Coordinates of C-alpha atoms in Angstrom, one line a residue:
M1 CA 23.8 -11.0 -57.6
D2 CA 26.9 -10.4 -55.5
F3 CA 30.1 -9.3 -57.3
G4 CA 28.6 -10.8 -60.4
Y5 CA 27.9 -14.2 -58.9
P6 CA 24.3 -15.5 -58.6
Q7 CA 23.3 -15.8 -55.0
N8 CA 19.8 -17.1 -55.3
L9 CA 18.1 -18.9 -58.2
S10 CA 14.9 -19.9 -56.3
P11 CA 11.9 -18.8 -58.4
E12 CA 9.7 -18.4 -55.3
I13 CA 12.1 -15.9 -53.8
L14 CA 12.8 -14.1 -57.1
K15 CA 9.1 -13.5 -57.6
L16 CA 9.1 -11.2 -54.5
Y17 CA 11.5 -8.8 -56.3
I18 CA 10.3 -9.0 -59.9
T19 CA 7.1 -7.0 -60.1
Q20 CA 5.0 -5.2 -62.6
E21 CA 5.0 -2.0 -60.5
G22 CA 7.5 0.8 -60.3
V23 CA 10.2 0.4 -57.6
R24 CA 10.1 3.1 -54.9
S25 CA 13.4 4.6 -53.9
P26 CA 14.3 4.0 -50.3
F27 CA 15.2 7.8 -50.0
S28 CA 11.6 8.8 -51.2
S29 CA 9.8 11.1 -48.8
K30 CA 6.5 9.4 -49.4
P31 CA 5.7 6.5 -47.1
S32 CA 5.4 3.1 -48.9
D33 CA 2.2 1.0 -48.7
R34 CA 4.0 -2.2 -48.0
P35 CA 7.4 -3.1 -46.6
V36 CA 10.3 -3.7 -49.1
P37 CA 11.4 -7.3 -48.8
N38 CA 14.9 -7.8 -47.6
A39 CA 16.9 -9.6 -50.2
T40 CA 20.0 -9.9 -48.1
L41 CA 18.3 -12.1 -45.5
Q42 CA 17.1 -14.5 -48.2
V43 CA 20.6 -14.8 -49.7
T44 CA 22.6 -15.1 -46.5
G45 CA 20.1 -17.2 -44.5
A46 CA 20.2 -21.0 -44.3
V47 CA 16.7 -21.2 -45.8
G48 CA 16.8 -19.4 -49.1
W49 CA 13.7 -21.2 -50.5
R50 CA 11.2 -19.9 -47.9
R51 CA 10.5 -16.4 -46.8
E52 CA 9.8 -15.5 -43.1
G53 CA 6.5 -14.2 -41.7
L54 CA 4.1 -16.5 -43.5
V55 CA 0.7 -16.8 -41.7
Y56 CA -2.2 -19.2 -42.5
K57 CA -5.5 -19.5 -40.7
K58 CA -5.5 -23.2 -41.3
N59 CA -2.2 -25.1 -41.4
E60 CA -2.3 -27.9 -43.8
V61 CA 0.1 -30.3 -45.6
F62 CA -0.9 -32.3 -48.7
L63 CA 1.3 -35.3 -49.6
D64 CA 0.9 -37.3 -52.9
I65 CA 2.8 -40.4 -53.8
V66 CA 2.5 -40.8 -57.5
E67 CA 4.0 -43.9 -59.2
S68 CA 4.3 -45.1 -62.8
V69 CA 4.6 -48.8 -63.6
N70 CA 6.8 -49.9 -66.5
L71 CA 6.1 -53.5 -67.5
L72 CA 6.9 -56.1 -70.2
M73 CA 4.8 -59.3 -69.8
S74 CA 4.8 -62.5 -71.9
S75 CA 1.5 -63.9 -73.4
K76 CA 1.4 -66.5 -70.6
G77 CA 1.4 -63.9 -67.9
V78 CA 5.1 -64.2 -67.0
V79 CA 6.7 -60.9 -66.0
L80 CA 9.8 -60.3 -68.2
R81 CA 10.7 -56.9 -66.9
S82 CA 9.1 -54.5 -64.4
D83 CA 10.1 -51.4 -62.5
V84 CA 8.4 -48.5 -60.8
T85 CA 9.4 -44.8 -61.0
G86 CA 7.8 -42.6 -58.3
K87 CA 7.8 -39.1 -56.9
I88 CA 6.5 -37.5 -53.7
L89 CA 4.7 -34.3 -54.3
M90 CA 3.9 -31.9 -51.5
K91 CA 1.7 -28.8 -51.1
C92 CA 2.3 -26.9 -47.8
F93 CA 0.3 -24.1 -46.3
L94 CA 2.1 -23.7 -43.0
S95 CA 2.8 -20.6 -40.9
G96 CA 6.2 -19.5 -39.7
M97 CA 9.4 -21.7 -40.2
P98 CA 8.2 -25.3 -39.6
D99 CA 10.5 -28.3 -39.5
L100 CA 9.0 -31.5 -41.1
K101 CA 10.1 -35.1 -40.6
L102 CA 8.8 -37.8 -43.0
G103 CA 9.0 -41.5 -42.2
L104 CA 8.7 -44.2 -44.9
N105 CA 8.7 -48.0 -44.8
D106 CA 12.0 -48.2 -46.6
K107 CA 14.4 -50.9 -45.4
I108 CA 17.4 -48.7 -44.6
G109 CA 15.4 -46.1 -42.7
L110 CA 13.7 -48.8 -40.5
E111 CA 16.9 -50.6 -39.8
K112 CA 18.6 -47.3 -38.8
E113 CA 15.7 -46.4 -36.5
S114 CA 15.8 -49.8 -34.8
Q115 CA 19.5 -49.3 -34.2
L116 CA 19.1 -45.8 -32.7
K117 CA 16.2 -47.0 -30.4
S118 CA 17.9 -50.4 -29.6
R119 CA 14.9 -52.4 -30.4
P120 CA 14.0 -54.8 -33.3
T121 CA 12.0 -53.6 -36.3
K122 CA 8.3 -54.4 -36.4
S123 CA 7.4 -57.1 -38.9
G124 CA 5.9 -55.6 -42.0
K125 CA 6.8 -55.0 -45.6
T126 CA 10.0 -53.0 -46.2
I127 CA 11.1 -51.8 -49.6
E128 CA 14.5 -50.9 -51.1
L129 CA 14.6 -47.5 -52.8
D130 CA 17.0 -47.0 -55.7
D131 CA 18.2 -43.8 -57.4
V132 CA 16.7 -41.4 -54.8
T133 CA 17.0 -37.7 -55.6
F134 CA 15.8 -35.0 -53.1
H135 CA 14.6 -31.4 -53.3
Q136 CA 17.3 -28.9 -52.1
C137 CA 15.3 -28.3 -48.8
V138 CA 16.1 -31.8 -47.5
N139 CA 18.7 -32.0 -44.8
L140 CA 21.2 -34.5 -46.4
T141 CA 23.5 -34.6 -43.3
R142 CA 20.6 -35.8 -41.2
F143 CA 19.5 -38.2 -43.9
N144 CA 23.0 -39.8 -44.1
S145 CA 23.3 -40.2 -40.3
E146 CA 19.6 -41.0 -39.3
K147 CA 18.1 -42.0 -42.7
T148 CA 15.1 -39.8 -42.1
V149 CA 13.8 -37.2 -44.5
S150 CA 13.9 -33.9 -42.5
F151 CA 13.3 -30.5 -44.2
V152 CA 12.0 -26.9 -43.9
P153 CA 9.5 -26.9 -46.8
P154 CA 9.1 -24.2 -49.5
D155 CA 5.7 -22.5 -49.4
G156 CA 3.1 -24.0 -51.8
E157 CA 3.7 -26.9 -54.2
F158 CA 7.0 -28.7 -54.8
E159 CA 8.5 -32.1 -55.6
L160 CA 10.1 -33.5 -52.4
M161 CA 11.8 -36.6 -53.9
K162 CA 12.0 -39.0 -56.8
Y163 CA 12.9 -42.7 -56.6
R164 CA 12.9 -46.0 -58.5
I165 CA 12.2 -49.5 -57.5
T166 CA 13.2 -52.6 -59.4
E167 CA 12.5 -55.5 -57.0
G168 CA 9.3 -56.7 -55.3
V169 CA 6.9 -54.8 -57.7
N170 CA 3.2 -55.4 -57.0
L171 CA 1.5 -55.3 -60.4
P172 CA -2.1 -54.1 -60.3
F173 CA -3.2 -56.2 -63.4
K174 CA -2.5 -59.5 -65.1
V175 CA -3.3 -59.8 -68.8
L176 CA -3.8 -63.1 -70.6
P177 CA -4.3 -62.8 -74.4
T178 CA -5.1 -65.6 -76.9
I179 CA -5.0 -64.7 -80.6
K180 CA -5.8 -67.4 -83.2
E181 CA -5.4 -66.8 -86.9
L182 CA -8.0 -68.9 -88.7
G183 CA -6.7 -69.1 -92.3
R184 CA -6.0 -65.8 -94.1
T185 CA -9.3 -64.0 -93.6
R186 CA -10.3 -64.6 -90.0
M187 CA -8.9 -64.0 -86.5
E188 CA -10.2 -64.8 -83.0
V189 CA -9.1 -62.6 -80.2
N190 CA -9.7 -63.4 -76.5
V191 CA -8.3 -61.2 -73.8
K192 CA -8.7 -61.7 -70.0
V193 CA -7.6 -58.9 -67.6
K194 CA -7.4 -59.8 -63.9
S195 CA -7.2 -57.0 -61.3
V196 CA -4.8 -58.2 -58.5
F197 CA -5.4 -55.4 -56.0
G198 CA -7.9 -55.5 -53.1
A199 CA -11.6 -56.0 -53.7
K200 CA -12.5 -52.7 -52.0
M201 CA -10.3 -50.7 -54.4
F202 CA -10.9 -49.9 -58.1
A203 CA -9.0 -48.6 -61.1
L204 CA -10.1 -45.7 -63.2
G205 CA -9.8 -45.1 -67.0
V206 CA -8.5 -48.5 -67.9
V207 CA -7.7 -48.8 -71.7
V208 CA -6.5 -52.0 -73.4
K209 CA -5.2 -51.6 -76.9
I210 CA -5.1 -54.9 -78.8
P211 CA -3.3 -54.7 -82.2
V212 CA -4.8 -56.2 -85.4
P213 CA -3.5 -56.4 -89.0
K214 CA -3.7 -53.4 -91.3
H215 CA -6.1 -55.1 -93.7
T216 CA -8.9 -55.6 -91.1
A217 CA -12.4 -55.3 -92.8
K218 CA -14.9 -56.0 -90.0
T219 CA -14.9 -56.7 -86.2
S220 CA -17.5 -58.0 -83.8
F221 CA -17.2 -57.9 -80.0
T222 CA -18.4 -59.4 -76.8
V223 CA -17.3 -57.8 -73.5
T224 CA -18.2 -58.6 -69.9
S225 CA -17.4 -55.1 -68.8
G226 CA -16.9 -51.7 -70.4
R227 CA -17.0 -50.9 -74.2
A228 CA -14.9 -51.9 -77.2
K229 CA -14.4 -50.6 -80.7
Y230 CA -12.1 -50.9 -83.7
N231 CA -9.8 -47.9 -84.3
A232 CA -8.6 -48.1 -87.9
S233 CA -6.2 -45.1 -87.5
I234 CA -4.0 -47.0 -85.0
D235 CA -4.9 -50.6 -86.2
C236 CA -6.1 -51.6 -82.7
L237 CA -9.2 -52.9 -80.9
V238 CA -9.6 -50.4 -78.1
W239 CA -11.3 -51.7 -74.9
K240 CA -12.2 -49.1 -72.3
I241 CA -13.4 -49.8 -68.7
R242 CA -14.2 -46.6 -66.8
K243 CA -14.3 -48.2 -63.3
F244 CA -12.5 -51.5 -62.8
P245 CA -13.1 -53.1 -59.3
G246 CA -10.4 -55.2 -57.6
Q247 CA -10.4 -59.0 -57.7
T248 CA -12.4 -59.2 -61.0
E249 CA -11.7 -60.8 -64.4
P250 CA -13.5 -59.1 -67.3
T251 CA -13.0 -60.7 -70.7
L252 CA -13.1 -59.5 -74.3
S253 CA -13.9 -61.8 -77.2
A254 CA -13.7 -60.5 -80.8
E255 CA -14.0 -61.9 -84.3
V256 CA -11.9 -60.1 -86.9
E257 CA -12.5 -60.4 -90.6
L258 CA -9.6 -59.6 -92.9
I259 CA -9.4 -58.6 -96.5
S260 CA -7.7 -61.3 -98.5
T261 CA -4.8 -59.7 -100.4
M262 CA -2.2 -61.2 -102.7
T263 CA 0.5 -58.8 -101.7
E264 CA 0.5 -59.8 -98.0
K265 CA 2.7 -62.9 -98.3
K266 CA 4.7 -62.4 -95.1
S267 CA 3.0 -63.4 -91.8
W268 CA 1.8 -60.6 -89.5
T269 CA 4.3 -59.7 -86.8
R270 CA 2.2 -59.3 -83.7
P271 CA 2.9 -56.0 -81.9
P272 CA 2.4 -56.0 -78.1
I273 CA -0.9 -55.2 -76.3
Q274 CA -0.7 -51.8 -74.6
M275 CA -2.4 -50.8 -71.4
E276 CA -3.4 -47.5 -69.6
F277 CA -4.8 -47.3 -66.1
Q278 CA -4.9 -45.3 -62.8
V279 CA -5.3 -47.0 -59.4
P280 CA -6.0 -44.6 -56.5
M281 CA -4.8 -45.6 -52.9
F282 CA -2.5 -48.3 -54.3
T283 CA 1.3 -48.3 -54.7
A284 CA 3.0 -50.8 -57.0
S285 CA 6.2 -50.4 -54.9
G286 CA 4.5 -51.0 -51.6
L287 CA 5.8 -47.6 -50.3
R288 CA 3.9 -46.3 -47.3
V289 CA 4.1 -43.1 -45.2
R290 CA 4.6 -44.2 -41.6
F291 CA 4.5 -40.7 -40.2
L292 CA 4.7 -37.0 -41.1
K293 CA 5.6 -34.8 -38.1
V294 CA 5.5 -31.0 -38.1
W295 CA 7.3 -28.9 -35.5
E296 CA 7.0 -25.1 -35.2
K297 CA 8.0 -22.9 -32.2
S298 CA 4.4 -21.5 -31.9
G299 CA 3.1 -25.1 -31.5
Y300 CA 0.1 -24.9 -33.8
N301 CA -1.9 -27.9 -34.9
T302 CA -1.7 -29.1 -38.5
V303 CA -3.9 -31.2 -40.7
E304 CA -2.0 -33.8 -42.9
W305 CA -3.5 -35.4 -46.0
V306 CA -1.8 -38.4 -47.7
R307 CA -2.8 -39.8 -51.1
Y308 CA -1.4 -42.7 -53.2
I309 CA -1.9 -43.2 -56.9
T310 CA -0.4 -45.7 -59.4
K311 CA -0.5 -45.0 -63.1
A312 CA 0.6 -46.9 -66.2
G313 CA 4.0 -46.0 -67.6
S314 CA 5.1 -48.2 -70.5
C315 CA 2.9 -51.4 -70.1
E316 CA 3.3 -53.9 -72.9
I317 CA 2.0 -57.5 -73.1
R318 CA 3.3 -59.8 -75.8
C319 CA 0.6 -61.7 -77.7

């Protein structure tokens, strides 16, 4: 605090001064074991989120692009609504005060780069990012003028940016359900799930929840991949596939026997099918890291790791 006004609210910096030990007076005659951190430098310096003098034997940067797909699809496989919310997570173990520059395949950034270098943009997929929010370490002046993400990173783990994409979404799956009600006591359920991503990739932990009426008595299944069972507590047929390869079309066929009741006069309103999944090394938005550059005055070498993952947000398929 300075004259009652908060000067620094960064948890990483405040951790240096909030300790479980007793605080030694600067006028004490006994020599201190470790130097007292200088709070004034952190407050008045331009980089309040990173302390000076950090040293690592191995300088590494881990960058994760994590996306959630929100989807509403018709029973015929037509996309009614889709968007992607994403975030870029970083974990930095870098010595000194490094300056990082991140290049993405976003449309505005590539167009600005081609203007500055006076040459046309290379052909390739570009995407339009909406609702972008940055961590406080990002240099917004440079982003506004050059459209590049430049920053001095905090030490350890942090969220660099968040974004949303509403156009040109690459959906990892297509679901085609067919549900036939045969009289009042029987139902036939056929669901085909097609993976649209590359054949060398695979999805993990795929779960398809197919709703059935409350008065279900008995179910029998045939699946070409994974396992299926009836969960009475949520009134759903739950189909689980642990590892789902790309460019495949597993199917589920089920016969559902219902209890004939006199009270059930109104027809069953079919709730949507819900889906859960995780696809490593795939982005539904098409976002790609073009480069990640690290500059530091000592000129050390760094190792950069980049990972992509797409998860299911709210995925519903009408049946």
